[in-house]
């Protein structure tokens, strides 16, 4: 039972435009959410996180939005750059520790020059 | 710092063979974990360790053993490989176990079991 779902396996956008990656979850107990970025032949790297007490968190070109009532979070990248081309995973945790984290299957983002 | 290193990068096994996937980190992190990634699925936690001498099971522990004799190393052992264990394996570490602690991942080991 996948508690964290990324329904779009892939997304293609033009350089300079906005990329919006979506993630839905089913467990209402999740209270901490993260996005990881993964390049080929490398491990995932942490990108940005958000606690359930917030609905938005920004870090440079990356903004994560959380809609708890819809059990939905999204990652906005503005403006998109070719170097952003990677697989993006969302993850969620229902407890205070890393042992309980659940990951989505990932969305492959391609940013075209 | 090398960060989190994993060896080998790629391995082919026959059903029933055993092997050990190596993981090491040089960041003095207490928390280490092993995940597997299968097509169409997210990362799933196999085993984790909150410090030397302490290990515990994650979401999908069957068929795997771990030990943590030092802070730096966290090997994952496949006792009798099965085709269902074909996957990409990632080792990760973090300073602590809290969810806010950033996990650092190794580059992965791609395992094929025939």
JSON list of C-alpha atoms in Angstrom, two decimals:
[
{"chain": "A", "resi": 1, "resn": "UNK", "atom": "CA", "xyz": [0.00, 0.00, 0.00]},
{"chain": "A", "resi": 2, "resn": "UNK", "atom": "CA", "xyz": [1.76, 3.11, -1.24]},
{"chain": "A", "resi": 3, "resn": "UNK", "atom": "CA", "xyz": [1.07, 5.89, 1.21]},
{"chain": "A", "resi": 4, "resn": "UNK", "atom": "CA", "xyz": [2.95, 8.46, -0.85]},
{"chain": "A", "resi": 5, "resn": "UNK", "atom": "CA", "xyz": [2.13, 8.74, -4.53]},
{"chain": "A", "resi": 6, "resn": "UNK", "atom": "CA", "xyz": [3.67, 10.67, -7.36]},
{"chain": "A", "resi": 7, "resn": "UNK", "atom": "CA", "xyz": [1.22, 10.11, -10.17]},
{"chain": "A", "resi": 8, "resn": "UNK", "atom": "CA", "xyz": [3.28, 11.69, -12.93]},
{"chain": "A", "resi": 9, "resn": "UNK", "atom": "CA", "xyz": [6.26, 9.50, -13.85]},
{"chain": "A", "resi": 10, "resn": "UNK", "atom": "CA", "xyz": [7.70, 12.26, -16.02]},
{"chain": "A", "resi": 11, "resn": "UNK", "atom": "CA", "xyz": [7.47, 15.97, -16.72]},
{"chain": "A", "resi": 12, "resn": "UNK", "atom": "CA", "xyz": [9.05, 18.07, -19.45]},
{"chain": "A", "resi": 13, "resn": "UNK", "atom": "CA", "xyz": [9.33, 21.86, -19.30]},
{"chain": "A", "resi": 14, "resn": "UNK", "atom": "CA", "xyz": [11.13, 24.58, -21.18]},
{"chain": "A", "resi": 15, "resn": "UNK", "atom": "CA", "xyz": [14.11, 26.34, -19.63]},
{"chain": "A", "resi": 16, "resn": "UNK", "atom": "CA", "xyz": [13.04, 29.46, -17.77]},
{"chain": "A", "resi": 17, "resn": "UNK", "atom": "CA", "xyz": [9.48, 28.25, -17.18]},
{"chain": "A", "resi": 18, "resn": "UNK", "atom": "CA", "xyz": [8.00, 26.92, -13.96]},
{"chain": "A", "resi": 19, "resn": "UNK", "atom": "CA", "xyz": [8.19, 23.22, -13.08]},
{"chain": "A", "resi": 20, "resn": "UNK", "atom": "CA", "xyz": [5.49, 21.90, -10.76]},
{"chain": "A", "resi": 21, "resn": "UNK", "atom": "CA", "xyz": [5.93, 18.43, -9.31]},
{"chain": "A", "resi": 22, "resn": "UNK", "atom": "CA", "xyz": [3.05, 16.93, -7.37]},
{"chain": "A", "resi": 23, "resn": "UNK", "atom": "CA", "xyz": [2.77, 14.43, -4.56]},
{"chain": "A", "resi": 24, "resn": "UNK", "atom": "CA", "xyz": [-0.27, 12.99, -2.80]},
{"chain": "A", "resi": 25, "resn": "UNK", "atom": "CA", "xyz": [-0.39, 11.07, 0.45]},
{"chain": "A", "resi": 26, "resn": "UNK", "atom": "CA", "xyz": [-2.99, 8.99, 2.24]},
{"chain": "A", "resi": 27, "resn": "UNK", "atom": "CA", "xyz": [-1.79, 8.91, 5.85]},
{"chain": "A", "resi": 28, "resn": "UNK", "atom": "CA", "xyz": [-3.21, 11.88, 7.74]},
{"chain": "A", "resi": 29, "resn": "UNK", "atom": "CA", "xyz": [-0.63, 11.29, 10.48]},
{"chain": "A", "resi": 30, "resn": "UNK", "atom": "CA", "xyz": [2.24, 12.43, 8.24]},
{"chain": "A", "resi": 31, "resn": "UNK", "atom": "CA", "xyz": [3.67, 15.61, 9.73]},
{"chain": "A", "resi": 32, "resn": "UNK", "atom": "CA", "xyz": [6.97, 16.14, 7.95]},
{"chain": "A", "resi": 33, "resn": "UNK", "atom": "CA", "xyz": [7.57, 16.17, 4.23]},
{"chain": "A", "resi": 34, "resn": "UNK", "atom": "CA", "xyz": [10.70, 16.26, 2.10]},
{"chain": "A", "resi": 35, "resn": "UNK", "atom": "CA", "xyz": [11.80, 16.43, -1.50]},
{"chain": "A", "resi": 36, "resn": "UNK", "atom": "CA", "xyz": [14.91, 14.68, -2.75]},
{"chain": "A", "resi": 37, "resn": "UNK", "atom": "CA", "xyz": [16.62, 15.07, -6.10]},
{"chain": "A", "resi": 38, "resn": "UNK", "atom": "CA", "xyz": [18.47, 12.26, -7.82]},
{"chain": "A", "resi": 39, "resn": "UNK", "atom": "CA", "xyz": [20.85, 12.35, -10.78]},
{"chain": "A", "resi": 40, "resn": "UNK", "atom": "CA", "xyz": [21.72, 9.15, -12.70]},
{"chain": "A", "resi": 41, "resn": "UNK", "atom": "CA", "xyz": [24.29, 6.93, -10.99]},
{"chain": "A", "resi": 42, "resn": "UNK", "atom": "CA", "xyz": [24.10, 9.03, -7.83]},
{"chain": "A", "resi": 43, "resn": "UNK", "atom": "CA", "xyz": [22.17, 8.71, -4.60]},
{"chain": "A", "resi": 44, "resn": "UNK", "atom": "CA", "xyz": [19.25, 11.00, -3.73]},
{"chain": "A", "resi": 45, "resn": "UNK", "atom": "CA", "xyz": [20.20, 14.37, -2.24]},
{"chain": "A", "resi": 46, "resn": "UNK", "atom": "CA", "xyz": [18.02, 16.40, 0.09]},
{"chain": "A", "resi": 47, "resn": "UNK", "atom": "CA", "xyz": [16.39, 19.40, -1.55]},
{"chain": "A", "resi": 48, "resn": "UNK", "atom": "CA", "xyz": [13.79, 20.99, 0.71]},
{"chain": "A", "resi": 49, "resn": "UNK", "atom": "CA", "xyz": [11.42, 20.07, 3.53]},
{"chain": "A", "resi": 50, "resn": "UNK", "atom": "CA", "xyz": [8.28, 21.34, 5.20]},
{"chain": "A", "resi": 51, "resn": "UNK", "atom": "CA", "xyz": [6.64, 20.70, 8.54]},
{"chain": "A", "resi": 52, "resn": "UNK", "atom": "CA", "xyz": [2.88, 20.24, 8.79]},
{"chain": "A", "resi": 53, "resn": "UNK", "atom": "CA", "xyz": [2.61, 23.45, 10.84]},
{"chain": "A", "resi": 54, "resn": "UNK", "atom": "CA", "xyz": [3.50, 25.40, 7.68]},
{"chain": "A", "resi": 55, "resn": "UNK", "atom": "CA", "xyz": [1.89, 25.56, 4.26]},
{"chain": "A", "resi": 56, "resn": "UNK", "atom": "CA", "xyz": [4.86, 26.95, 2.35]},
{"chain": "A", "resi": 57, "resn": "UNK", "atom": "CA", "xyz": [8.64, 26.84, 2.49]},
{"chain": "A", "resi": 58, "resn": "UNK", "atom": "CA", "xyz": [11.04, 28.55, 0.11]},
{"chain": "A", "resi": 59, "resn": "UNK", "atom": "CA", "xyz": [14.69, 28.03, -0.66]},
{"chain": "A", "resi": 60, "resn": "UNK", "atom": "CA", "xyz": [15.92, 30.04, -3.60]},
{"chain": "A", "resi": 61, "resn": "UNK", "atom": "CA", "xyz": [14.27, 28.79, -6.78]},
{"chain": "A", "resi": 62, "resn": "UNK", "atom": "CA", "xyz": [12.54, 25.95, -4.92]},
{"chain": "A", "resi": 63, "resn": "UNK", "atom": "CA", "xyz": [9.25, 26.29, -3.06]},
{"chain": "A", "resi": 64, "resn": "UNK", "atom": "CA", "xyz": [7.26, 23.51, -1.45]},
{"chain": "A", "resi": 65, "resn": "UNK", "atom": "CA", "xyz": [3.54, 23.96, -0.82]},
{"chain": "A", "resi": 66, "resn": "UNK", "atom": "CA", "xyz": [1.54, 21.78, 1.57]},
{"chain": "A", "resi": 67, "resn": "UNK", "atom": "CA", "xyz": [-2.23, 21.42, 1.47]},
{"chain": "A", "resi": 68, "resn": "UNK", "atom": "CA", "xyz": [-3.11, 19.26, 4.47]},
{"chain": "A", "resi": 69, "resn": "UNK", "atom": "CA", "xyz": [-6.83, 19.14, 3.80]},
{"chain": "A", "resi": 70, "resn": "UNK", "atom": "CA", "xyz": [-6.18, 17.75, 0.32]},
{"chain": "A", "resi": 71, "resn": "UNK", "atom": "CA", "xyz": [-3.23, 15.63, 1.50]},
{"chain": "A", "resi": 72, "resn": "UNK", "atom": "CA", "xyz": [-1.20, 17.13, -1.31]},
{"chain": "A", "resi": 73, "resn": "UNK", "atom": "CA", "xyz": [2.18, 18.76, -1.63]},
{"chain": "A", "resi": 74, "resn": "UNK", "atom": "CA", "xyz": [3.91, 20.26, -4.59]},
{"chain": "A", "resi": 75, "resn": "UNK", "atom": "CA", "xyz": [7.39, 21.43, -5.49]},
{"chain": "A", "resi": 76, "resn": "UNK", "atom": "CA", "xyz": [7.73, 24.54, -7.64]},
{"chain": "A", "resi": 77, "resn": "UNK", "atom": "CA", "xyz": [10.97, 25.31, -9.43]},
{"chain": "A", "resi": 78, "resn": "UNK", "atom": "CA", "xyz": [11.19, 28.82, -10.84]},
{"chain": "A", "resi": 79, "resn": "UNK", "atom": "CA", "xyz": [12.87, 29.42, -13.20]},
{"chain": "A", "resi": 80, "resn": "UNK", "atom": "CA", "xyz": [13.69, 25.91, -14.36]},
{"chain": "A", "resi": 81, "resn": "UNK", "atom": "CA", "xyz": [17.23, 25.25, -15.57]},
{"chain": "A", "resi": 82, "resn": "UNK", "atom": "CA", "xyz": [18.66, 22.35, -17.60]},
{"chain": "A", "resi": 83, "resn": "UNK", "atom": "CA", "xyz": [20.69, 21.32, -14.53]},
{"chain": "A", "resi": 84, "resn": "UNK", "atom": "CA", "xyz": [17.40, 20.67, -12.72]},
{"chain": "A", "resi": 85, "resn": "UNK", "atom": "CA", "xyz": [16.81, 17.66, -14.97]},
{"chain": "A", "resi": 86, "resn": "UNK", "atom": "CA", "xyz": [16.69, 14.76, -12.51]},
{"chain": "A", "resi": 87, "resn": "UNK", "atom": "CA", "xyz": [14.31, 12.42, -10.72]},
{"chain": "A", "resi": 88, "resn": "UNK", "atom": "CA", "xyz": [12.49, 14.04, -7.82]},
{"chain": "A", "resi": 89, "resn": "UNK", "atom": "CA", "xyz": [11.21, 12.00, -4.89]},
{"chain": "A", "resi": 90, "resn": "UNK", "atom": "CA", "xyz": [8.81, 13.21, -2.25]},
{"chain": "A", "resi": 91, "resn": "UNK", "atom": "CA", "xyz": [8.87, 11.61, 1.18]},
{"chain": "A", "resi": 92, "resn": "UNK", "atom": "CA", "xyz": [6.77, 11.84, 4.31]},
{"chain": "A", "resi": 93, "resn": "UNK", "atom": "CA", "xyz": [7.13, 10.90, 7.94]},
{"chain": "A", "resi": 94, "resn": "UNK", "atom": "CA", "xyz": [4.46, 10.26, 10.59]},
{"chain": "A", "resi": 95, "resn": "UNK", "atom": "CA", "xyz": [6.76, 10.06, 13.55]},
{"chain": "A", "resi": 96, "resn": "UNK", "atom": "CA", "xyz": [9.65, 11.99, 14.93]},
{"chain": "A", "resi": 97, "resn": "UNK", "atom": "CA", "xyz": [12.29, 9.74, 13.40]},
{"chain": "A", "resi": 98, "resn": "UNK", "atom": "CA", "xyz": [13.68, 8.72, 10.02]},
{"chain": "A", "resi": 99, "resn": "UNK", "atom": "CA", "xyz": [12.70, 5.07, 10.47]},
{"chain": "A", "resi": 100, "resn": "UNK", "atom": "CA", "xyz": [9.12, 5.70, 9.48]},
{"chain": "A", "resi": 101, "resn": "UNK", "atom": "CA", "xyz": [9.69, 7.67, 6.29]},
{"chain": "A", "resi": 102, "resn": "UNK", "atom": "CA", "xyz": [7.73, 6.73, 3.17]},
{"chain": "A", "resi": 103, "resn": "UNK", "atom": "CA", "xyz": [8.89, 7.66, -0.32]},
{"chain": "A", "resi": 104, "resn": "UNK", "atom": "CA", "xyz": [7.06, 8.24, -3.57]},
{"chain": "A", "resi": 105, "resn": "UNK", "atom": "CA", "xyz": [8.15, 6.48, -6.76]},
{"chain": "A", "resi": 106, "resn": "UNK", "atom": "CA", "xyz": [9.63, 9.64, -8.25]},
{"chain": "A", "resi": 107, "resn": "UNK", "atom": "CA", "xyz": [8.99, 12.02, -11.15]},
{"chain": "A", "resi": 108, "resn": "UNK", "atom": "CA", "xyz": [11.59, 12.44, -13.87]},
{"chain": "A", "resi": 109, "resn": "UNK", "atom": "CA", "xyz": [11.92, 16.12, -14.76]},
{"chain": "A", "resi": 110, "resn": "UNK", "atom": "CA", "xyz": [13.45, 17.13, -18.07]},
{"chain": "A", "resi": 111, "resn": "UNK", "atom": "CA", "xyz": [14.21, 20.81, -18.62]},
{"chain": "A", "resi": 112, "resn": "UNK", "atom": "CA", "xyz": [14.78, 21.57, -22.28]},
{"chain": "A", "resi": 113, "resn": "UNK", "atom": "CA", "xyz": [17.12, 24.40, -23.32]},
{"chain": "B", "resi": 1, "resn": "UNK", "atom": "CA", "xyz": [35.03, 14.10, 3.02]},
{"chain": "B", "resi": 2, "resn": "UNK", "atom": "CA", "xyz": [34.06, 11.15, 0.82]},
{"chain": "B", "resi": 3, "resn": "UNK", "atom": "CA", "xyz": [30.57, 11.17, 2.32]},
{"chain": "B", "resi": 4, "resn": "UNK", "atom": "CA", "xyz": [28.75, 7.85, 1.99]},
{"chain": "B", "resi": 5, "resn": "UNK", "atom": "CA", "xyz": [30.47, 5.24, -0.15]},
{"chain": "B", "resi": 6, "resn": "UNK", "atom": "CA", "xyz": [29.08, 1.95, -1.38]},
{"chain": "B", "resi": 7, "resn": "UNK", "atom": "CA", "xyz": [30.73, -1.05, -2.99]},
{"chain": "B", "resi": 8, "resn": "UNK", "atom": "CA", "xyz": [30.29, -2.71, -5.37]},
{"chain": "B", "resi": 9, "resn": "UNK", "atom": "CA", "xyz": [28.52, -0.47, -7.88]},
{"chain": "B", "resi": 10, "resn": "UNK", "atom": "CA", "xyz": [27.05, -3.46, -9.71]},
{"chain": "B", "resi": 11, "resn": "UNK", "atom": "CA", "xyz": [26.79, -7.16, -8.92]},
{"chain": "B", "resi": 12, "resn": "UNK", "atom": "CA", "xyz": [25.29, -10.23, -10.58]},
{"chain": "B", "resi": 13, "resn": "UNK", "atom": "CA", "xyz": [24.43, -13.18, -8.35]},
{"chain": "B", "resi": 14, "resn": "UNK", "atom": "CA", "xyz": [22.93, -16.57, -8.91]},
{"chain": "B", "resi": 15, "resn": "UNK", "atom": "CA", "xyz": [19.96, -17.67, -6.85]},
{"chain": "B", "resi": 16, "resn": "UNK", "atom": "CA", "xyz": [21.14, -19.03, -3.51]},
{"chain": "B", "resi": 17, "resn": "UNK", "atom": "CA", "xyz": [24.46, -17.21, -3.45]},
{"chain": "B", "resi": 18, "resn": "UNK", "atom": "CA", "xyz": [25.33, -14.93, -0.57]},
{"chain": "B", "resi": 19, "resn": "UNK", "atom": "CA", "xyz": [27.07, -11.59, -0.64]},
{"chain": "B", "resi": 20, "resn": "UNK", "atom": "CA", "xyz": [27.73, -8.47, 1.39]},
{"chain": "B", "resi": 21, "resn": "UNK", "atom": "CA", "xyz": [27.05, -4.95, 0.22]},
{"chain": "B", "resi": 22, "resn": "UNK", "atom": "CA", "xyz": [29.47, -2.54, 1.81]},
{"chain": "B", "resi": 23, "resn": "UNK", "atom": "CA", "xyz": [28.60, 0.92, 3.11]},
{"chain": "B", "resi": 24, "resn": "UNK", "atom": "CA", "xyz": [30.90, 3.39, 4.84]},
{"chain": "B", "resi": 25, "resn": "UNK", "atom": "CA", "xyz": [30.61, 7.02, 5.91]},
{"chain": "B", "resi": 26, "resn": "UNK", "atom": "CA", "xyz": [33.26, 9.43, 7.14]},
{"chain": "B", "resi": 27, "resn": "UNK", "atom": "CA", "xyz": [30.97, 12.07, 8.66]},
{"chain": "B", "resi": 28, "resn": "UNK", "atom": "CA", "xyz": [30.80, 10.51, 12.15]},
{"chain": "B", "resi": 29, "resn": "UNK", "atom": "CA", "xyz": [27.07, 9.98, 11.73]},
{"chain": "B", "resi": 30, "resn": "UNK", "atom": "CA", "xyz": [25.31, 7.88, 14.33]},
{"chain": "B", "resi": 31, "resn": "UNK", "atom": "CA", "xyz": [22.31, 6.90, 12.19]},
{"chain": "B", "resi": 32, "resn": "UNK", "atom": "CA", "xyz": [22.73, 4.63, 9.15]},
{"chain": "B", "resi": 33, "resn": "UNK", "atom": "CA", "xyz": [20.18, 2.83, 7.05]},
{"chain": "B", "resi": 34, "resn": "UNK", "atom": "CA", "xyz": [19.69, 0.64, 4.00]},
{"chain": "B", "resi": 35, "resn": "UNK", "atom": "CA", "xyz": [16.97, 1.15, 1.41]},
{"chain": "B", "resi": 36, "resn": "UNK", "atom": "CA", "xyz": [15.99, -0.68, -1.73]},
{"chain": "B", "resi": 37, "resn": "UNK", "atom": "CA", "xyz": [14.46, 0.92, -4.77]},
{"chain": "B", "resi": 38, "resn": "UNK", "atom": "CA", "xyz": [12.36, -1.08, -7.19]},
{"chain": "B", "resi": 39, "resn": "UNK", "atom": "CA", "xyz": [10.81, 0.14, -10.47]},
{"chain": "B", "resi": 40, "resn": "UNK", "atom": "CA", "xyz": [7.59, 2.05, -9.91]},
{"chain": "B", "resi": 41, "resn": "UNK", "atom": "CA", "xyz": [8.07, 2.11, -6.15]},
{"chain": "B", "resi": 42, "resn": "UNK", "atom": "CA", "xyz": [9.61, 4.47, -3.68]},
{"chain": "B", "resi": 43, "resn": "UNK", "atom": "CA", "xyz": [12.60, 3.74, -1.51]},
{"chain": "B", "resi": 44, "resn": "UNK", "atom": "CA", "xyz": [11.80, 1.18, 1.17]},
{"chain": "B", "resi": 45, "resn": "UNK", "atom": "CA", "xyz": [13.72, 0.83, 4.43]},
{"chain": "B", "resi": 46, "resn": "UNK", "atom": "CA", "xyz": [15.37, -2.56, 4.98]},
{"chain": "B", "resi": 47, "resn": "UNK", "atom": "CA", "xyz": [17.37, -2.13, 8.20]},
{"chain": "B", "resi": 48, "resn": "UNK", "atom": "CA", "xyz": [18.70, 0.75, 10.21]},
{"chain": "B", "resi": 49, "resn": "UNK", "atom": "CA", "xyz": [21.13, 1.46, 13.03]},
{"chain": "B", "resi": 50, "resn": "UNK", "atom": "CA", "xyz": [21.07, 4.27, 15.58]},
{"chain": "B", "resi": 51, "resn": "UNK", "atom": "CA", "xyz": [24.66, 3.66, 16.65]},
{"chain": "B", "resi": 52, "resn": "UNK", "atom": "CA", "xyz": [27.45, 1.11, 16.86]},
{"chain": "B", "resi": 53, "resn": "UNK", "atom": "CA", "xyz": [26.14, -2.20, 18.18]},
{"chain": "B", "resi": 54, "resn": "UNK", "atom": "CA", "xyz": [22.47, -1.29, 17.64]},
{"chain": "B", "resi": 55, "resn": "UNK", "atom": "CA", "xyz": [20.43, -2.40, 14.64]},
{"chain": "B", "resi": 56, "resn": "UNK", "atom": "CA", "xyz": [16.74, -2.83, 13.94]},
{"chain": "B", "resi": 57, "resn": "UNK", "atom": "CA", "xyz": [14.38, -3.88, 11.17]},
{"chain": "B", "resi": 58, "resn": "UNK", "atom": "CA", "xyz": [12.73, -1.56, 8.74]},
{"chain": "B", "resi": 59, "resn": "UNK", "atom": "CA", "xyz": [9.79, -2.08, 6.41]},
{"chain": "B", "resi": 60, "resn": "UNK", "atom": "CA", "xyz": [11.22, -4.95, 4.30]},
{"chain": "B", "resi": 61, "resn": "UNK", "atom": "CA", "xyz": [13.89, -6.83, 6.36]},
{"chain": "B", "resi": 62, "resn": "UNK", "atom": "CA", "xyz": [13.32, -10.43, 5.24]},
{"chain": "B", "resi": 63, "resn": "UNK", "atom": "CA", "xyz": [16.32, -12.05, 3.57]},
{"chain": "B", "resi": 64, "resn": "UNK", "atom": "CA", "xyz": [18.80, -9.46, 4.84]},
{"chain": "B", "resi": 65, "resn": "UNK", "atom": "CA", "xyz": [21.11, -9.17, 7.83]},
{"chain": "B", "resi": 66, "resn": "UNK", "atom": "CA", "xyz": [23.07, -6.20, 9.10]},
{"chain": "B", "resi": 67, "resn": "UNK", "atom": "CA", "xyz": [25.64, -5.46, 11.76]},
{"chain": "B", "resi": 68, "resn": "UNK", "atom": "CA", "xyz": [27.20, -2.25, 13.05]},
{"chain": "B", "resi": 69, "resn": "UNK", "atom": "CA", "xyz": [30.53, -2.93, 14.71]},
{"chain": "B", "resi": 70, "resn": "UNK", "atom": "CA", "xyz": [31.88, 0.57, 14.07]},
{"chain": "B", "resi": 71, "resn": "UNK", "atom": "CA", "xyz": [30.34, 4.00, 13.60]},
{"chain": "B", "resi": 72, "resn": "UNK", "atom": "CA", "xyz": [31.71, 4.17, 10.04]},
{"chain": "B", "resi": 73, "resn": "UNK", "atom": "CA", "xyz": [30.57, 0.87, 8.53]},
{"chain": "B", "resi": 74, "resn": "UNK", "atom": "CA", "xyz": [27.16, -0.69, 8.00]},
{"chain": "B", "resi": 75, "resn": "UNK", "atom": "CA", "xyz": [27.30, -3.79, 5.74]},
{"chain": "B", "resi": 76, "resn": "UNK", "atom": "CA", "xyz": [24.19, -5.45, 4.37]},
{"chain": "B", "resi": 77, "resn": "UNK", "atom": "CA", "xyz": [24.28, -9.21, 3.95]},
{"chain": "B", "resi": 78, "resn": "UNK", "atom": "CA", "xyz": [22.12, -11.25, 1.61]},
{"chain": "B", "resi": 79, "resn": "UNK", "atom": "CA", "xyz": [22.08, -14.73, 3.06]},
{"chain": "B", "resi": 80, "resn": "UNK", "atom": "CA", "xyz": [20.63, -16.64, 0.09]},
{"chain": "B", "resi": 81, "resn": "UNK", "atom": "CA", "xyz": [19.91, -14.38, -2.86]},
{"chain": "B", "resi": 82, "resn": "UNK", "atom": "CA", "xyz": [16.53, -14.62, -4.61]},
{"chain": "B", "resi": 83, "resn": "UNK", "atom": "CA", "xyz": [15.38, -13.00, -7.88]},
{"chain": "B", "resi": 84, "resn": "UNK", "atom": "CA", "xyz": [12.98, -10.86, -5.80]},
{"chain": "B", "resi": 85, "resn": "UNK", "atom": "CA", "xyz": [16.05, -9.16, -4.33]},
{"chain": "B", "resi": 86, "resn": "UNK", "atom": "CA", "xyz": [17.00, -7.73, -7.71]},
{"chain": "B", "resi": 87, "resn": "UNK", "atom": "CA", "xyz": [16.99, -4.03, -6.95]},
{"chain": "B", "resi": 88, "resn": "UNK", "atom": "CA", "xyz": [19.06, -0.92, -6.45]},
{"chain": "B", "resi": 89, "resn": "UNK", "atom": "CA", "xyz": [20.30, -0.63, -2.88]},
{"chain": "B", "resi": 90, "resn": "UNK", "atom": "CA", "xyz": [21.06, 2.69, -1.22]},
{"chain": "B", "resi": 91, "resn": "UNK", "atom": "CA", "xyz": [22.84, 3.25, 2.04]},
{"chain": "B", "resi": 92, "resn": "UNK", "atom": "CA", "xyz": [22.19, 6.48, 3.93]},
{"chain": "B", "resi": 93, "resn": "UNK", "atom": "CA", "xyz": [23.48, 8.20, 7.03]},
{"chain": "B", "resi": 94, "resn": "UNK", "atom": "CA", "xyz": [22.52, 11.15, 9.19]},
{"chain": "B", "resi": 95, "resn": "UNK", "atom": "CA", "xyz": [23.81, 12.83, 12.30]},
{"chain": "B", "resi": 96, "resn": "UNK", "atom": "CA", "xyz": [20.79, 11.70, 14.30]},
{"chain": "B", "resi": 97, "resn": "UNK", "atom": "CA", "xyz": [17.62, 9.72, 13.93]},
{"chain": "B", "resi": 98, "resn": "UNK", "atom": "CA", "xyz": [15.18, 12.64, 14.03]},
{"chain": "B", "resi": 99, "resn": "UNK", "atom": "CA", "xyz": [13.18, 13.23, 10.86]},
{"chain": "B", "resi": 100, "resn": "UNK", "atom": "CA", "xyz": [14.61, 16.73, 10.55]},
{"chain": "B", "resi": 101, "resn": "UNK", "atom": "CA", "xyz": [18.14, 15.34, 10.26]},
{"chain": "B", "resi": 102, "resn": "UNK", "atom": "CA", "xyz": [19.23, 15.35, 6.63]},
{"chain": "B", "resi": 103, "resn": "UNK", "atom": "CA", "xyz": [19.97, 11.91, 5.30]},
{"chain": "B", "resi": 104, "resn": "UNK", "atom": "CA", "xyz": [22.99, 11.57, 2.99]},
{"chain": "B", "resi": 105, "resn": "UNK", "atom": "CA", "xyz": [22.76, 8.78, 0.46]},
{"chain": "B", "resi": 106, "resn": "UNK", "atom": "CA", "xyz": [25.46, 6.73, -1.19]},
{"chain": "B", "resi": 107, "resn": "UNK", "atom": "CA", "xyz": [25.54, 6.26, -4.98]},
{"chain": "B", "resi": 108, "resn": "UNK", "atom": "CA", "xyz": [23.82, 2.89, -4.82]},
{"chain": "B", "resi": 109, "resn": "UNK", "atom": "CA", "xyz": [24.56, -0.75, -5.65]},
{"chain": "B", "resi": 110, "resn": "UNK", "atom": "CA", "xyz": [22.68, -2.29, -8.53]},
{"chain": "B", "resi": 111, "resn": "UNK", "atom": "CA", "xyz": [22.07, -5.99, -7.84]},
{"chain": "B", "resi": 112, "resn": "UNK", "atom": "CA", "xyz": [20.82, -8.53, -10.35]},
{"chain": "B", "resi": 113, "resn": "UNK", "atom": "CA", "xyz": [19.88, -12.00, -9.09]},
{"chain": "B", "resi": 114, "resn": "UNK", "atom": "CA", "xyz": [19.47, -14.63, -11.78]}
]
